[in-house]
Amino acid sequence: MPVVQKLYNACKESFSVVGPLSEEALGKVHSILDDMKPSNVGLEQEAQLSRGWKGAMHGTNGKKVRNGSHQYPPTIKYLHLHECDRFSIGIFCMPPSSVIPLHNHPGMTVLSKLLYGTLHVKSYDWLDLPGTADLSQARPAKLVRDCEMSAPCGTTILYPTKGGNIHCFKAITPCALFDVLSPPYSSEDGRHCSYFRKSPRRDLPGIDQLCGIKPSEVVWLEEIPPPENFVVRRGQYKGPVIRH
């Protein structure tokens, strides 16, 4: 049985319309996703190109195109595998220097597996402090991750309130990120994807005593409209067909 079919079957058994049925159920999906390889989803050729990629690791910024005009950032492709009211499965194929801007996953659990390539991830969780829960205002958040990831590496999990629910990615080489979301985005159910940026820093007095967090790890984030230059196009999934 194809690995992607095993993953789908495990998701069907493990997720409800409000997310994972249990930590054990989530663990089943996690262990299958850990074994996922580019060749399991029709991306072996792209992975080989990524391994042989000779671009400047930090020097390119994606702004110049051949005719001298400007185009930033490069377009990301999304390969859709499945979506229902309990979970969604898809792959983001990111060219070098492409960016998935800072965004959240309200009430959602997300498993992510880097299939190939290297990217930089930065993630945050909200700090629940008195008087800071108004989303129309800037809110304090704590830094969870700020690092590079290179395949092969393990699956990461973010939860509704921990693990880095608000995150952004920048591709350093060509890379692909396999995502499982439960439940999926749904504006009707209050799970709308919001985008954020850092606002001018405002330190909270005594935040380190309140939360045990260094002030340097706290940022204020404010919601912004979806960035106009963030373009994701639907790509063609060429891996094994999932049987429902």
Short mmCIF file of C-alpha atoms in Angstrom, two decimals, residues 23-242:
data_model
loop_
_atom_site.label_atom_id
_atom_site.label_comp_id
_atom_site.label_asym_id
_atom_site.label_seq_id
_atom_site.Cartn_x
_atom_site.Cartn_y
_atom_site.Cartn_z
CA GLU A 23 -2.43 12.08 21.40
CA GLU A 24 -2.15 8.38 20.52
CA ALA A 25 -4.18 8.89 17.35
CA LEU A 26 -2.03 11.90 16.43
CA GLY A 27 1.06 9.74 17.03
CA LYS A 28 -0.07 7.26 14.34
CA VAL A 29 -0.26 10.01 11.74
CA HIS A 30 3.05 11.45 12.96
CA SER A 31 4.92 8.14 12.59
CA ILE A 32 3.67 7.58 9.02
CA LEU A 33 4.51 11.16 8.02
CA ASP A 34 8.00 10.68 9.49
CA ASP A 35 8.60 7.97 6.86
CA MET A 36 7.30 10.05 3.94
CA LYS A 37 9.84 10.56 1.14
CA PRO A 38 9.70 12.63 -2.05
CA SER A 39 9.43 9.42 -4.11
CA ASN A 40 6.22 8.52 -2.21
CA VAL A 41 4.44 11.58 -3.65
CA GLY A 42 5.91 11.86 -7.15
CA LEU A 43 8.57 14.43 -6.26
CA GLU A 44 11.77 12.39 -6.63
CA GLN A 45 12.95 14.38 -9.66
CA GLU A 46 12.39 17.72 -7.87
CA ALA A 47 14.24 16.38 -4.81
CA GLN A 48 17.24 15.39 -6.97
CA LEU A 49 17.31 18.87 -8.52
CA SER A 50 17.22 20.36 -5.01
CA ARG A 51 20.13 18.18 -3.86
CA GLY A 52 22.18 19.38 -6.80
CA TRP A 53 21.17 23.02 -6.43
CA LYS A 54 24.20 25.31 -6.58
CA GLY A 55 22.61 28.70 -5.89
CA ALA A 56 24.12 31.05 -3.34
CA MET A 57 22.67 29.78 -0.08
CA HIS A 58 21.97 33.23 1.33
CA GLY A 59 22.87 35.56 -1.52
CA THR A 60 19.84 35.40 -3.81
CA ASN A 61 16.70 37.30 -3.00
CA GLY A 62 14.53 36.41 -5.98
CA LYS A 63 14.01 40.01 -7.07
CA LYS A 64 15.55 40.01 -10.55
CA VAL A 65 14.13 38.15 -13.50
CA ARG A 66 15.77 37.63 -16.86
CA ASN A 67 14.38 40.72 -18.64
CA GLY A 68 15.48 43.04 -15.85
CA SER A 69 12.01 43.62 -14.41
CA HIS A 70 11.34 42.95 -10.76
CA GLN A 71 9.34 40.07 -9.39
CA TYR A 72 9.32 39.21 -5.70
CA PRO A 73 8.97 36.70 -4.20
CA PRO A 74 8.98 33.63 -6.48
CA THR A 75 5.66 31.81 -6.84
CA ILE A 76 4.89 28.82 -4.63
CA LYS A 77 2.97 25.80 -5.90
CA TYR A 78 0.42 23.95 -3.77
CA LEU A 79 -0.29 20.30 -4.56
CA HIS A 80 -3.72 19.39 -3.25
CA LEU A 81 -4.11 15.77 -2.11
CA HIS A 82 -7.28 15.79 0.00
CA GLU A 83 -9.62 17.98 2.02
CA CYS A 84 -12.72 17.18 4.07
CA ASP A 85 -14.30 18.70 7.19
CA ARG A 86 -11.86 16.75 9.41
CA PHE A 87 -8.47 17.24 7.76
CA SER A 88 -6.58 18.45 4.71
CA ILE A 89 -3.44 17.08 3.07
CA GLY A 90 -1.25 19.06 0.71
CA ILE A 91 2.30 19.93 -0.31
CA PHE A 92 3.86 23.38 -0.70
CA CYS A 93 6.64 23.36 -3.31
CA MET A 94 8.80 26.41 -2.69
CA PRO A 95 11.46 27.80 -5.05
CA PRO A 96 14.57 29.42 -3.52
CA SER A 97 13.87 32.75 -1.76
CA SER A 98 10.11 32.20 -1.80
CA VAL A 99 8.30 33.13 1.40
CA ILE A 100 5.18 31.93 3.18
CA PRO A 101 4.45 34.99 5.33
CA LEU A 102 3.66 34.97 9.06
CA HIS A 103 0.22 33.40 9.53
CA ASN A 104 -1.79 31.48 12.11
CA HIS A 105 -3.82 28.25 12.43
CA PRO A 106 -6.71 29.08 14.78
CA GLY A 107 -7.94 26.04 16.71
CA MET A 108 -5.93 23.73 14.45
CA THR A 109 -3.28 21.04 14.84
CA VAL A 110 -0.71 20.99 12.02
CA LEU A 111 1.84 18.32 11.14
CA SER A 112 4.61 19.41 8.76
CA LYS A 113 7.28 17.28 7.11
CA LEU A 114 10.08 18.81 5.05
CA LEU A 115 10.44 16.38 2.13
CA TYR A 116 13.54 17.92 0.54
CA GLY A 117 15.61 21.08 0.64
CA THR A 118 16.43 23.68 3.29
CA LEU A 119 14.25 26.44 4.68
CA HIS A 120 14.24 28.92 7.53
CA VAL A 121 11.33 28.80 9.97
CA LYS A 122 10.30 31.35 12.55
CA SER A 123 7.35 30.61 14.81
CA TYR A 124 5.51 32.13 17.76
CA ASP A 125 2.75 31.39 20.25
CA TRP A 126 0.43 34.00 21.74
CA LEU A 127 1.11 35.09 25.30
CA ASP A 128 -2.16 35.09 27.22
CA LEU A 129 -1.83 38.16 29.37
CA PRO A 130 -4.65 40.29 30.83
CA GLY A 131 -5.99 42.80 28.33
CA THR A 132 -3.98 41.53 25.33
CA ALA A 133 -6.47 39.19 23.63
CA ASP A 134 -8.01 41.75 21.25
CA LEU A 135 -7.01 40.60 17.76
CA SER A 136 -7.66 44.06 16.29
CA GLN A 137 -4.78 45.34 18.44
CA ALA A 138 -1.15 44.25 18.58
CA ARG A 139 -0.71 41.23 20.84
CA PRO A 140 2.39 39.90 22.58
CA ALA A 141 3.78 36.57 21.38
CA LYS A 142 6.74 34.47 22.44
CA LEU A 143 9.35 33.17 20.02
CA VAL A 144 9.23 29.37 19.71
CA ARG A 145 11.59 28.61 16.81
CA ASP A 146 14.02 30.62 14.73
CA CYS A 147 16.20 28.17 12.81
CA GLU A 148 17.02 26.43 9.55
CA MET A 149 15.63 23.00 8.76
CA SER A 150 17.16 20.66 6.19
CA ALA A 151 15.72 17.40 4.90
CA PRO A 152 15.81 14.65 5.96
CA CYS A 153 14.38 15.71 9.31
CA GLY A 154 11.53 14.73 11.60
CA THR A 155 7.91 15.83 11.44
CA THR A 156 7.02 18.93 13.46
CA ILE A 157 3.67 19.41 15.20
CA LEU A 158 2.05 22.66 16.18
CA TYR A 159 -1.05 22.79 18.37
CA PRO A 160 -3.80 25.41 18.77
CA THR A 161 -1.97 27.14 21.64
CA LYS A 162 1.58 25.76 21.60
CA GLY A 163 4.36 24.53 19.35
CA GLY A 164 4.55 27.69 17.22
CA ASN A 165 0.98 28.14 15.91
CA ILE A 166 1.95 31.39 14.15
CA HIS A 167 4.78 30.80 11.70
CA CYS A 168 6.54 31.85 8.50
CA PHE A 169 8.93 30.12 6.12
CA LYS A 170 11.62 31.23 3.71
CA ALA A 171 13.06 28.72 1.25
CA ILE A 172 16.85 28.71 1.10
CA THR A 173 17.03 26.00 -1.58
CA PRO A 174 14.18 24.47 -3.60
CA CYS A 175 12.11 22.65 -0.99
CA ALA A 176 8.77 20.94 -0.38
CA LEU A 177 6.71 21.02 2.80
CA PHE A 178 4.09 18.30 3.33
CA ASP A 179 1.24 19.58 5.54
CA VAL A 180 -1.59 17.82 7.36
CA LEU A 181 -4.10 20.16 9.03
CA SER A 182 -6.86 19.10 11.41
CA PRO A 183 -9.39 20.52 11.23
CA PRO A 184 -8.68 22.46 8.01
CA TYR A 185 -9.14 26.19 7.52
CA SER A 186 -12.83 27.15 7.44
CA SER A 187 -14.04 30.75 7.67
CA GLU A 188 -17.57 29.48 8.39
CA ASP A 189 -16.28 27.70 11.49
CA GLY A 190 -14.11 30.59 12.67
CA ARG A 191 -10.83 29.14 11.35
CA HIS A 192 -9.80 31.98 9.09
CA CYS A 193 -6.14 32.34 8.08
CA SER A 194 -4.84 35.65 9.42
CA TYR A 195 -1.51 37.28 8.55
CA PHE A 196 0.72 39.23 10.91
CA ARG A 197 3.73 41.49 11.12
CA LYS A 198 5.85 42.75 13.97
CA SER A 199 4.57 46.01 15.39
CA PRO A 200 6.78 48.60 17.12
CA ARG A 201 8.00 46.86 20.22
CA ARG A 202 6.20 47.60 23.48
CA ASP A 203 7.68 45.91 26.51
CA LEU A 204 5.34 44.70 29.20
CA PRO A 205 6.60 45.58 32.67
CA GLY A 206 7.77 42.51 34.53
CA ILE A 207 6.98 40.10 31.68
CA ASP A 208 9.82 37.82 32.72
CA GLN A 209 8.29 37.46 36.20
CA LEU A 210 4.81 36.94 34.75
CA CYS A 211 5.74 34.20 32.30
CA GLY A 212 9.31 33.21 32.95
CA ILE A 213 10.20 34.44 29.45
CA LYS A 214 13.07 36.75 28.55
CA PRO A 215 11.89 40.11 27.20
CA SER A 216 14.10 39.51 24.13
CA GLU A 217 11.89 36.50 23.23
CA VAL A 218 8.70 38.57 23.22
CA VAL A 219 7.41 40.38 20.12
CA TRP A 220 4.22 42.29 19.47
CA LEU A 221 2.32 41.09 16.40
CA GLU A 222 -0.43 42.94 14.60
CA GLU A 223 -2.83 41.54 12.02
CA ILE A 224 -2.46 42.74 8.43
CA PRO A 225 -4.43 42.09 5.22
CA PRO A 226 -3.19 39.12 3.14
CA PRO A 227 0.09 40.28 1.53
CA GLU A 228 -0.47 41.16 -2.13
CA ASN A 229 2.84 39.66 -3.22
CA PHE A 230 2.09 36.26 -1.65
CA VAL A 231 1.00 34.13 -4.60
CA VAL A 232 0.32 30.41 -4.42
CA ARG A 233 -0.62 28.55 -7.60
CA ARG A 234 -2.20 25.12 -7.79
CA GLY A 235 0.32 22.55 -9.03
CA GLN A 236 -0.30 19.08 -10.39
CA TYR A 237 0.06 16.22 -7.91
CA LYS A 238 1.80 13.31 -9.67
CA GLY A 239 1.98 10.78 -6.83
CA PRO A 240 -0.20 7.73 -6.13
CA VAL A 241 -3.96 8.38 -6.22
CA ILE A 242 -5.58 8.30 -2.78
#
